[in-house]
């Protein structure tokens, strides 16, 4: 949903405190990996003016002796996803086109600022009109926006951007440590999507995707072939021995499958698929053995391959895309294996019981939000209390559950997906500016079938959430709390896409026109408060009038948020969910026919 979906969540600090008190476990390399018996001679680093450097030539210390093949897709094994839309009237089309152009106009507004003030840098600063390089200076916004440019028929800008990527040197980086997850979803996903959407007419896109894949593949060169997700790739060039971290975020190691699988599909080289399939096999092997069977904790030990040790569970930040990718990998593999369906179904059993909850609302609407839970593994799962912390990052869940409900023909899950989408729409529509904050707490219903509004209960929760001698009514006013919201833990809005992502998916599945109307209201509220003279800026506090703004526009604003707003008003055949699967950065990867 996002890119860096884990970026700023308030997840249980205890997970990390517990982790650092644990002793590090020993581990044994799998027999399927062979350690080099002679010292590896590192290739000449790129800054030695060796134009012939290629990541594919970098030796593997722990080479793979047996590769897993790509399974063959099963034709027609996945049901149709998209609604059959009736022909629109001329007046409906006029309204739709006007809204489509409004979204496109905001995209070109921000894209022009990037071109003028930050070309080939990672991000433009939307207030000071400067640039910054949080991803190493590899033009993150440019690569992330390639497929959006194509979808919006901005082909001149697209060709200019494609030509520019030839000058990006992926053999050197301004950062000492590379985030493998972020690089995979933004860059590898971005190149592959642009290649797929443009029909393979720009070979440079596949060349760069392969170059990126070969670079990232070196991060898997560890004794157990689990990747170093925060990777010193310069050491990788030099052949320095490396091991995976014993403190790994589960989303970062578990959300690489779509991009690597698609790279294998388009290149015919199975090594990329083999690399990620090994990870997911390990996830499946341990799924029943965690402290909340069916789900995996936020932190895992990739060094010794233990994914069960910790007790914090969420589908919000630092975990989200792991679960998102389970039904999507099933789609990308064309139903070739039931593995990802099994894993998804098992995780949903735990989510329905311990993560999804009904918040108490003033109008009594039956909606759902995603919370989180901590467990020592000894308390029966049915007795655990869900922490009703709703993250904007968790708003991807409605789309995930709805699309899985369609492909796995589960009507009850489709209805659950609708309730989850409604939950995040509620999160937008009740807030003072019509924009949902990063994190907030609500009042969970004790009975999901009978949950009338209880003003006293809400106010009591507010009083407990905020310290101080002032009256509860003053706390509500001071913190701008709408009915049902107990606390706004993080009032920022950083241009996130997860809510509109799920609204778009549900619209394509159901054809419900009211979703378009509500999306349009969301769009206008967001633009009203984020628009700057040259681009768009995140909000430091979306609960107050004239919200303070940050001097940052993350690349996912153009790659995801505006893309989803555009696609919900575009013709439904454009990026059809029956033809493409979208990664967690909204990059469209072509599904097998």
Coordinates of C-alpha atoms in Angstrom, one line a residue:
X1 CA 0.0 0.0 0.0
X2 CA 2.9 1.8 0.2
X3 CA 5.4 2.3 -0.2
X4 CA 7.3 2.2 2.7
X5 CA 4.3 0.9 4.6
X6 CA 6.3 0.5 7.8
X7 CA 7.7 4.0 8.0
X8 CA 6.1 5.6 11.0
X9 CA 3.8 3.2 12.8
X10 CA 3.5 3.1 16.6
X11 CA 3.9 -0.6 17.0
X12 CA 4.5 -2.2 20.3
X13 CA 7.9 -1.1 21.5
X14 CA 7.9 -4.2 23.8
X15 CA 8.5 -6.4 20.7
X16 CA 11.9 -4.8 20.3
X17 CA 12.8 -4.6 24.0
X18 CA 12.1 -8.3 24.4
X19 CA 14.1 -9.0 21.3
X20 CA 17.3 -7.4 22.6
X21 CA 17.1 -9.4 25.8
X22 CA 17.1 -12.7 23.9
X23 CA 20.3 -14.6 23.3
X24 CA 21.3 -15.0 19.7
X25 CA 20.8 -18.5 18.4
X26 CA 23.2 -20.5 16.4
X27 CA 22.3 -21.7 13.0
X28 CA 23.3 -24.2 10.3
X29 CA 23.3 -23.5 6.6
X30 CA 20.9 -25.5 4.6
X31 CA 22.5 -28.4 2.6
X32 CA 21.2 -26.9 -0.6
X33 CA 23.7 -24.1 -0.4
X34 CA 27.4 -24.5 -1.0
X35 CA 30.0 -22.2 0.6
X36 CA 33.0 -21.4 -1.6
X37 CA 36.1 -23.3 -0.6
X38 CA 38.4 -20.7 -1.9
X39 CA 38.4 -16.9 -1.1
X40 CA 36.1 -15.0 -3.5
X41 CA 38.0 -12.5 -5.6
X42 CA 35.8 -9.4 -5.6
X43 CA 35.1 -7.7 -8.9
X44 CA 36.6 -4.3 -9.5
X45 CA 34.3 -1.7 -7.8
X46 CA 32.6 0.6 -10.2
X47 CA 34.4 3.7 -9.0
X48 CA 37.6 2.2 -10.4
X49 CA 36.4 3.2 -13.9
X50 CA 35.5 -0.3 -15.0
X51 CA 32.6 0.3 -17.4
X52 CA 32.3 -3.5 -17.8
X53 CA 31.1 -4.1 -14.2
X54 CA 27.9 -6.2 -14.0
X55 CA 26.2 -7.4 -10.9
X56 CA 25.4 -10.7 -12.6
X57 CA 29.2 -11.4 -12.5
X58 CA 29.6 -10.9 -8.8
X59 CA 30.3 -14.4 -7.3
X60 CA 28.0 -16.0 -4.8
X61 CA 29.7 -17.2 -1.7
X62 CA 26.8 -19.6 -0.8
X63 CA 25.8 -20.8 -4.2
X64 CA 22.5 -22.5 -4.8
X65 CA 22.9 -26.0 -6.1
X66 CA 19.3 -26.7 -7.0
X67 CA 16.8 -24.1 -8.3
X68 CA 13.0 -24.2 -7.9
X69 CA 11.3 -23.9 -11.3
X70 CA 8.4 -21.5 -12.0
X71 CA 5.2 -23.4 -11.8
X72 CA 3.0 -23.4 -14.8
X73 CA -0.2 -21.3 -14.5
X74 CA -3.5 -23.1 -14.7
X75 CA -5.7 -21.4 -17.3
X76 CA -9.1 -20.1 -16.0
X77 CA -8.4 -21.2 -12.5
X78 CA -9.0 -17.7 -11.1
X79 CA -12.5 -16.3 -11.4
X80 CA -13.1 -12.9 -13.0
X81 CA -12.6 -10.1 -10.6
X82 CA -14.0 -7.0 -12.2
X83 CA -17.6 -6.0 -12.3
X84 CA -19.3 -5.9 -15.7
X85 CA -19.9 -2.1 -16.0
X86 CA -22.9 -0.8 -18.0
X87 CA -22.3 1.8 -20.7
X88 CA -22.2 5.3 -19.2
X89 CA -24.4 8.1 -20.3
X90 CA -23.0 11.2 -21.9
X91 CA -23.5 13.3 -18.8
X92 CA -21.9 10.6 -16.6
X93 CA -18.9 10.5 -18.9
X94 CA -18.5 14.3 -18.9
X95 CA -18.4 14.3 -15.1
X96 CA -16.0 11.4 -15.0
X97 CA -13.6 13.0 -17.6
X98 CA -13.6 16.3 -15.7
X99 CA -12.6 14.5 -12.5
X100 CA -10.0 12.5 -14.3
X101 CA -8.5 15.6 -15.7
X102 CA -8.5 17.2 -12.3
X103 CA -6.4 14.3 -10.9
X104 CA -4.2 14.4 -13.9
X105 CA -3.7 18.1 -13.5
X106 CA -2.5 17.7 -9.9
X107 CA -0.1 14.9 -11.0
X108 CA 1.4 17.1 -13.7
X109 CA 1.6 20.0 -11.2
X110 CA 3.8 17.9 -8.9
X111 CA 5.7 16.2 -11.7
X112 CA 6.7 19.5 -13.2
X113 CA 8.1 20.5 -9.8
X114 CA 10.1 17.4 -9.7
X115 CA 11.5 18.0 -13.2
X116 CA 12.4 21.6 -12.5
X117 CA 13.8 21.3 -9.0
X118 CA 14.8 17.7 -8.4
X119 CA 15.4 15.9 -11.7
X120 CA 17.3 12.6 -11.1
X121 CA 17.2 13.1 -7.4
X122 CA 14.9 11.0 -5.2
X123 CA 12.4 13.6 -4.1
X124 CA 11.4 17.2 -4.6
X125 CA 10.9 19.4 -1.6
X126 CA 7.4 20.9 -2.2
X127 CA 7.8 24.0 0.0
X128 CA 11.4 25.1 -0.4
X129 CA 11.7 23.7 -3.9
X130 CA 14.9 21.8 -3.2
X131 CA 15.7 18.1 -3.5
X132 CA 16.7 15.3 -1.2
X133 CA 17.9 11.7 -1.7
X134 CA 16.6 9.4 1.1
X135 CA 16.9 6.4 -1.2
X136 CA 20.5 6.9 -2.3
X137 CA 20.0 9.3 -5.2
X138 CA 18.7 6.9 -7.8
X139 CA 15.8 9.1 -8.9
X140 CA 13.1 7.4 -6.8
X141 CA 10.3 9.7 -7.9
X142 CA 11.2 9.3 -11.5
X143 CA 11.3 5.5 -11.5
X144 CA 8.3 5.3 -9.2
X145 CA 6.3 7.5 -11.6
X146 CA 7.1 5.7 -14.8
X147 CA 3.9 3.6 -15.0
X148 CA 1.7 6.5 -13.8
X149 CA 3.0 8.6 -16.7
X150 CA 2.1 5.8 -19.1
X151 CA -1.4 5.3 -17.6
X152 CA -2.1 9.0 -17.9
X153 CA -1.0 9.0 -21.5
X154 CA 1.9 11.4 -20.8
X155 CA 4.0 9.6 -23.3
X156 CA 6.4 12.5 -24.0
X157 CA 7.2 12.7 -20.3
X158 CA 7.4 8.9 -20.2
X159 CA 10.0 8.7 -23.0
X160 CA 12.0 11.5 -21.5
X161 CA 12.0 9.6 -18.1
X162 CA 13.0 6.3 -19.8
X163 CA 15.9 8.1 -21.5
X164 CA 17.0 9.6 -18.2
X165 CA 17.2 6.3 -16.4
X166 CA 20.1 5.2 -18.7
X167 CA 22.2 7.8 -16.8
X168 CA 21.4 6.3 -13.3
X169 CA 24.4 4.4 -11.9
X170 CA 23.0 1.5 -9.9
X171 CA 26.6 0.4 -9.1
X172 CA 27.1 3.2 -6.7
X173 CA 24.9 4.7 -4.0
X174 CA 24.9 7.7 -1.7
X175 CA 23.8 5.5 1.2
X176 CA 26.0 3.1 3.2
X177 CA 23.0 0.8 3.8
X178 CA 20.4 -0.1 1.2
X179 CA 16.8 -1.0 2.1
X180 CA 16.2 -4.1 0.0
X181 CA 12.4 -4.0 0.5
X182 CA 12.1 -0.3 -0.6
X183 CA 14.4 -0.8 -3.5
X184 CA 12.5 -3.9 -4.7
X185 CA 9.0 -2.4 -4.5
X186 CA 9.9 1.1 -5.9
X187 CA 12.7 0.4 -8.4
X188 CA 12.3 -3.2 -9.5
X189 CA 8.5 -3.0 -9.4
X190 CA 8.6 0.4 -11.2
X191 CA 10.8 -0.9 -14.1
X192 CA 8.8 -4.1 -14.5
X193 CA 5.5 -2.3 -14.5
X194 CA 6.6 0.3 -17.0
X195 CA 7.9 -2.5 -19.2
X196 CA 4.7 -4.5 -19.0
X197 CA 2.3 -1.6 -19.6
X198 CA 4.3 -0.3 -22.6
X199 CA 4.2 -3.7 -24.2
X200 CA 7.9 -4.3 -24.0
X201 CA 8.6 -1.5 -26.5
X202 CA 11.4 0.0 -24.3
X203 CA 14.1 -2.7 -23.8
X204 CA 16.0 -0.4 -21.5
X205 CA 13.3 -0.9 -18.8
X206 CA 13.9 -4.7 -18.7
X207 CA 17.7 -4.1 -18.8
X208 CA 17.4 -1.9 -15.7
X209 CA 15.0 -4.3 -14.0
X210 CA 17.5 -7.2 -14.6
X211 CA 20.4 -5.0 -13.4
X212 CA 18.4 -4.2 -10.3
X213 CA 17.4 -7.8 -9.8
X214 CA 21.0 -9.0 -10.1
X215 CA 22.1 -6.4 -7.6
X216 CA 19.4 -7.3 -5.1
X217 CA 20.1 -11.1 -5.6
X218 CA 23.5 -10.6 -4.0
X219 CA 21.7 -9.6 -0.7
X220 CA 20.5 -13.2 -0.6
X221 CA 24.1 -14.5 -0.5
X222 CA 24.0 -15.7 3.1
X223 CA 24.5 -19.1 4.7
X224 CA 20.8 -19.8 4.8
X225 CA 19.9 -17.8 1.7
X226 CA 17.7 -15.4 3.7
X227 CA 18.5 -11.9 2.6
X228 CA 20.2 -9.0 4.4
X229 CA 17.3 -6.6 4.2
X230 CA 19.3 -3.6 5.4
X231 CA 22.3 -4.3 3.1
X232 CA 25.7 -2.7 2.7
X233 CA 25.8 -3.4 -1.0
X234 CA 29.3 -2.0 -1.3
X235 CA 30.5 -4.8 0.9
X236 CA 28.5 -7.1 -1.4
X237 CA 30.6 -5.8 -4.3
X238 CA 33.8 -6.5 -2.4
X239 CA 32.8 -10.1 -1.5
X240 CA 32.6 -9.5 2.3
X241 CA 30.9 -12.4 4.0
X242 CA 27.4 -11.5 5.1
X243 CA 24.6 -13.0 7.2
X244 CA 20.9 -12.0 7.6
X245 CA 19.9 -10.0 10.6
X246 CA 18.5 -11.4 13.8
X247 CA 16.3 -8.4 14.0
X248 CA 14.3 -8.2 10.8
X249 CA 10.9 -6.6 10.1
X250 CA 8.6 -9.2 8.8
X251 CA 7.3 -7.0 5.9
X252 CA 10.8 -6.4 4.6
X253 CA 11.7 -10.0 4.2
X254 CA 8.2 -11.2 3.4
X255 CA 7.2 -8.7 0.6
X256 CA 9.6 -9.5 -2.2
X257 CA 7.8 -12.3 -4.0
X258 CA 5.8 -10.4 -6.6
X259 CA 8.7 -8.4 -8.1
X260 CA 11.2 -11.3 -8.2
X261 CA 8.6 -13.7 -9.6
X262 CA 7.7 -11.3 -12.3
X263 CA 11.3 -10.8 -13.2
X264 CA 11.7 -14.5 -13.6
X265 CA 8.6 -14.6 -15.8
X266 CA 9.8 -12.0 -18.2
X267 CA 13.5 -13.0 -18.3
X268 CA 13.2 -16.8 -18.1
X269 CA 15.8 -16.8 -15.3
X270 CA 14.4 -18.8 -12.4
X271 CA 17.0 -17.7 -9.9
X272 CA 14.9 -14.7 -8.8
X273 CA 11.8 -16.8 -8.2
X274 CA 13.9 -19.4 -6.4
X275 CA 15.3 -16.8 -4.1
X276 CA 11.9 -15.5 -2.8
X277 CA 10.2 -18.9 -2.9
X278 CA 12.7 -20.2 -0.4
X279 CA 11.6 -17.4 2.0
X280 CA 7.9 -18.0 1.6
X281 CA 8.4 -21.8 2.1
X282 CA 10.0 -20.9 5.4
X283 CA 7.0 -18.7 6.3
X284 CA 4.6 -21.5 5.5
X285 CA 6.6 -24.1 7.5
X286 CA 6.4 -21.9 10.6
X287 CA 3.0 -20.4 10.3
X288 CA 1.4 -22.8 12.8
X289 CA 4.2 -22.4 15.3
X290 CA 4.0 -18.7 16.1
X291 CA 2.6 -17.3 19.3
X292 CA -0.5 -16.4 17.2
X293 CA -0.8 -19.3 14.8
X294 CA -1.7 -18.2 11.3
X295 CA 0.1 -14.9 11.6
X296 CA 3.8 -14.0 12.0
X297 CA 5.2 -11.5 14.5
X298 CA 6.4 -8.0 13.5
X299 CA 10.1 -9.0 14.2
X300 CA 11.7 -12.2 13.0
X301 CA 15.1 -13.7 13.2
X302 CA 16.4 -14.2 9.7
X303 CA 19.9 -15.1 10.9
X304 CA 18.8 -18.4 12.3
X305 CA 15.6 -18.6 10.3
X306 CA 13.2 -18.4 13.3
X307 CA 10.0 -16.6 12.4
X308 CA 8.2 -17.5 15.7
X309 CA 10.0 -15.9 18.6
X310 CA 8.2 -12.6 19.2
X311 CA 4.7 -11.7 20.3
X312 CA 3.6 -8.5 18.5
X313 CA 1.1 -9.0 15.7
X314 CA -0.4 -6.5 13.3
X315 CA -1.3 -6.0 9.6
X316 CA -0.3 -2.4 10.0
X317 CA 3.2 -0.9 9.7
X318 CA 6.1 -3.3 9.4
X319 CA 3.9 -6.3 8.6
X320 CA 1.2 -5.2 6.1
X321 CA 2.5 -6.2 2.7
X322 CA 3.5 -9.7 3.8
X323 CA -0.2 -10.5 4.0
X324 CA -1.1 -8.4 1.0
X325 CA 1.2 -10.4 -1.2
X326 CA -0.3 -13.8 -0.4
X327 CA -3.4 -13.6 -2.6
X328 CA -1.5 -11.4 -5.1
X329 CA 1.2 -14.0 -5.5
X330 CA -1.6 -16.6 -6.1
X331 CA -2.8 -14.3 -8.9
X332 CA 0.6 -13.7 -10.4
X333 CA 1.3 -17.4 -10.5
X334 CA -2.0 -18.0 -12.3
X335 CA -3.3 -20.3 -9.7
X336 CA -0.4 -22.7 -10.3
X337 CA -0.1 -23.7 -6.7
X338 CA -2.5 -23.6 -3.7
X339 CA 0.3 -22.7 -1.3
X340 CA -0.5 -19.0 -1.1
X341 CA -4.2 -19.6 -0.8
X342 CA -3.5 -21.9 2.2
X343 CA -1.2 -19.3 3.8
X344 CA -3.7 -16.5 3.2
X345 CA -6.7 -18.5 4.5
X346 CA -4.8 -19.5 7.7
X347 CA -3.8 -15.9 8.3
X348 CA -7.3 -14.7 7.9
X349 CA -8.5 -17.1 10.6
X350 CA -6.3 -15.2 13.1
X351 CA -7.1 -11.8 11.6
X352 CA -10.8 -12.2 11.9
X353 CA -10.5 -13.3 15.5
X354 CA -7.7 -11.0 16.8
X355 CA -7.1 -8.1 14.4
X356 CA -10.3 -6.9 12.8
X357 CA -12.7 -5.2 15.1
X358 CA -15.9 -3.2 15.0
X359 CA -15.5 0.4 16.3
X360 CA -18.4 2.0 18.1
X361 CA -19.7 4.8 16.0
X362 CA -22.4 7.5 16.6
X363 CA -24.5 6.3 13.7
X364 CA -24.2 2.7 14.7
X365 CA -22.8 1.7 11.3
X366 CA -21.4 -1.9 11.1
X367 CA -17.8 -1.2 9.9
X368 CA -14.4 -2.7 10.6
X369 CA -10.9 -1.5 11.3
X370 CA -7.6 -3.4 11.8
X371 CA -6.0 -3.3 15.2
X372 CA -3.1 -5.2 16.7
X373 CA -2.5 -7.7 19.5
X374 CA 0.3 -8.8 21.8
X375 CA 0.6 -12.3 23.2
X376 CA 3.0 -14.4 25.1
X377 CA 1.8 -17.5 23.3
X378 CA 0.3 -18.9 26.5
X379 CA -3.0 -17.1 26.6
X380 CA -5.7 -18.8 24.5
X381 CA -6.1 -16.8 21.2
X382 CA -9.8 -16.4 21.9
X383 CA -9.1 -14.6 25.2
X384 CA -6.6 -12.0 23.7
X385 CA -7.7 -8.3 23.7
X386 CA -7.3 -6.5 20.5
X387 CA -5.7 -3.1 20.8
X388 CA -8.0 -0.8 18.8
X389 CA -5.2 1.2 17.2
X390 CA -6.2 2.0 13.6
X391 CA -3.4 2.9 11.3
X392 CA -3.8 4.5 7.9
X393 CA -1.3 1.9 6.7
X394 CA -3.9 -0.8 7.7
X395 CA -6.4 0.6 5.2
X396 CA -5.0 -1.6 2.5
X397 CA -6.8 -4.5 4.2
X398 CA -10.2 -3.8 2.7
X399 CA -8.8 -4.2 -0.8
X400 CA -6.8 -7.3 0.1
X401 CA -9.8 -9.0 1.7
X402 CA -12.2 -8.0 -1.1
X403 CA -10.0 -9.2 -4.0
X404 CA -9.2 -12.4 -2.1
X405 CA -13.0 -12.9 -1.6
X406 CA -13.4 -12.7 -5.4
X407 CA -10.5 -15.0 -6.5
X408 CA -11.3 -17.6 -3.8
X409 CA -15.1 -17.3 -4.3
X410 CA -15.8 -16.4 -0.7
X411 CA -18.8 -14.1 -0.5
X412 CA -18.5 -13.6 3.3
X413 CA -14.9 -12.3 2.9
X414 CA -16.1 -9.9 0.2
X415 CA -18.6 -8.5 2.6
X416 CA -15.9 -8.2 5.3
X417 CA -13.8 -6.4 2.7
X418 CA -16.6 -3.9 2.2
X419 CA -16.8 -3.3 6.0
X420 CA -13.1 -2.7 6.1
X421 CA -13.3 -0.2 3.3
X422 CA -16.2 1.5 5.1
X423 CA -14.1 1.7 8.2
X424 CA -11.4 3.8 6.6
X425 CA -14.0 5.9 4.8
X426 CA -15.4 6.6 8.2
X427 CA -11.9 7.5 9.4
X428 CA -11.7 10.2 6.6
X429 CA -15.3 11.5 6.8
X430 CA -15.5 12.1 10.5
X431 CA -12.2 14.0 10.8
X432 CA -12.3 17.9 10.8
X433 CA -10.5 18.2 7.5
X434 CA -11.9 15.1 5.9
X435 CA -8.5 13.5 6.0
X436 CA -7.6 10.4 8.1
X437 CA -4.5 10.7 10.4
X438 CA -1.6 8.3 10.5
X439 CA -2.7 6.6 13.7
X440 CA -5.8 6.8 16.0
X441 CA -7.5 4.8 18.7
X442 CA -11.2 4.1 18.8
X443 CA -13.7 2.3 21.1
X444 CA -14.0 -1.4 20.2
X445 CA -17.4 -2.9 20.3
X446 CA -17.8 -5.7 22.8
X447 CA -20.6 -7.3 20.7
X448 CA -20.1 -7.0 16.9
X449 CA -23.8 -7.7 16.3
X450 CA -25.1 -5.2 18.8
X451 CA -23.1 -2.0 19.4
X452 CA -25.3 1.1 20.1
X453 CA -23.6 4.5 20.7
X454 CA -22.6 5.1 24.3
X455 CA -21.5 8.7 24.8
X456 CA -20.4 8.1 28.4
X457 CA -18.2 5.1 27.4
X458 CA -16.5 7.2 24.7
X459 CA -15.8 10.1 27.0
X460 CA -14.5 7.8 29.7
X461 CA -12.1 6.3 27.2
X462 CA -11.0 9.8 26.1
X463 CA -10.4 10.8 29.7
X464 CA -8.2 7.7 30.2
X465 CA -6.2 8.3 27.0
X466 CA -5.1 11.9 27.8
X467 CA -3.5 12.8 31.1
X468 CA -4.3 16.1 32.8
X469 CA -6.7 17.8 35.2
X470 CA -8.9 19.4 32.5
X471 CA -12.4 18.0 31.9
X472 CA -13.0 15.3 29.3
X473 CA -15.0 17.7 27.3
X474 CA -12.0 20.1 27.2
X475 CA -9.8 17.2 26.1
X476 CA -12.2 16.4 23.2
X477 CA -12.1 20.0 22.1
X478 CA -8.4 20.5 22.6
X479 CA -7.5 17.4 20.6
X480 CA -10.2 17.9 17.9
X481 CA -11.7 14.5 18.6
X482 CA -14.8 13.5 16.6
X483 CA -17.3 11.1 18.3
X484 CA -15.8 7.6 18.4
X485 CA -12.2 8.6 18.3
X486 CA -10.5 8.2 21.6
X487 CA -7.0 9.5 20.8
X488 CA -5.1 10.7 17.7
X489 CA -1.7 9.1 18.4
X490 CA -0.1 10.5 15.2
X491 CA -2.0 13.4 13.5
X492 CA 0.1 13.5 10.4
X493 CA -1.1 12.8 6.8
X494 CA 1.9 12.1 4.7
X495 CA 0.1 11.7 1.3
X496 CA -0.6 8.0 2.0
X497 CA -2.5 5.9 -0.6
X498 CA -3.9 2.9 1.4
X499 CA -7.5 4.1 1.7
X500 CA -8.0 5.1 -1.9
X501 CA -6.3 1.9 -2.9
X502 CA -8.9 -0.2 -1.2
X503 CA -11.7 2.1 -2.5
X504 CA -10.5 1.7 -6.0
X505 CA -10.3 -2.1 -5.7
X506 CA -13.7 -2.4 -4.2
X507 CA -15.2 -0.1 -6.9
X508 CA -13.7 -2.3 -9.7
X509 CA -15.1 -5.4 -8.0
X510 CA -18.6 -4.1 -7.2
X511 CA -19.3 -1.2 -9.6
X512 CA -20.7 0.8 -6.6
X513 CA -20.9 4.4 -8.0
X514 CA -21.1 5.8 -4.5
X515 CA -17.5 4.9 -4.0
X516 CA -16.5 7.2 -6.8
X517 CA -18.4 10.1 -5.2
X518 CA -16.8 9.5 -1.8
X519 CA -13.4 9.2 -3.5
X520 CA -14.0 12.5 -5.2
X521 CA -14.7 14.2 -1.8
X522 CA -11.6 12.6 -0.4
X523 CA -9.5 13.9 -3.3
X524 CA -10.7 17.4 -2.9
X525 CA -10.2 17.5 0.8
X526 CA -6.6 16.2 0.4
X527 CA -5.7 18.6 -2.4
X528 CA -7.3 21.5 -0.6
X529 CA -4.8 21.2 2.3
X530 CA -1.7 19.7 0.7
X531 CA -1.4 21.8 -2.5
X532 CA 1.7 24.1 -2.6
X533 CA 2.8 26.6 -5.2
X534 CA 4.8 23.9 -7.0
X535 CA 3.7 20.5 -5.7
X536 CA 2.0 18.8 -2.7
X537 CA 3.2 18.6 0.9
X538 CA 2.4 16.2 3.7
X539 CA 0.5 17.5 6.7
X540 CA 2.0 17.5 10.2
X541 CA -1.4 17.7 11.8
X542 CA -4.6 16.9 9.9
X543 CA -6.8 17.6 12.8
X544 CA -6.6 21.4 12.8
X545 CA -7.6 24.2 10.5
X546 CA -4.7 25.6 8.4
X547 CA -2.6 22.5 9.2
X548 CA 1.2 22.8 9.3
X549 CA 2.9 21.2 6.4
X550 CA 6.1 19.3 6.0
X551 CA 8.6 20.0 3.3
X552 CA 8.4 16.5 1.8
X553 CA 6.5 14.8 -1.0
X554 CA 7.3 11.1 -0.9
X555 CA 7.4 9.3 -4.3
X556 CA 4.4 7.2 -3.5
X557 CA 2.2 10.3 -3.9
X558 CA 2.8 10.1 -7.6
X559 CA 3.3 6.3 -7.8
X560 CA 0.3 5.3 -5.7
X561 CA -2.1 7.9 -4.3
X562 CA -2.7 10.0 -7.4
X563 CA -2.6 6.9 -9.5
X564 CA -5.4 5.3 -7.6
X565 CA -7.4 8.5 -7.7
X566 CA -6.9 8.6 -11.4
X567 CA -7.8 5.0 -12.1
X568 CA -11.0 5.1 -10.2
X569 CA -12.2 7.7 -12.7
X570 CA -10.6 6.0 -15.7
X571 CA -12.3 3.5 -18.0
X572 CA -12.5 0.2 -16.2
X573 CA -10.5 -1.6 -19.0
X574 CA -7.4 0.5 -18.1
X575 CA -5.2 -1.6 -15.8
X576 CA -8.0 -4.2 -15.4
X577 CA -7.6 -6.3 -12.2
X578 CA -8.3 -9.3 -14.5
X579 CA -5.1 -8.5 -16.4
X580 CA -2.7 -7.0 -13.8
X581 CA -1.8 -7.4 -10.2
X582 CA -0.6 -4.3 -8.4
X583 CA 2.3 -4.5 -6.0
X584 CA 2.5 -2.6 -2.7
X585 CA 3.8 0.5 -4.5
X586 CA 0.8 0.3 -7.0
X587 CA 3.1 -1.0 -9.8
X588 CA 1.0 -3.0 -12.3
X589 CA 2.5 -6.4 -13.1
X590 CA 0.9 -8.4 -16.0
X591 CA -0.8 -11.6 -14.9
X592 CA -0.2 -14.8 -17.0
X593 CA -3.0 -15.5 -19.4

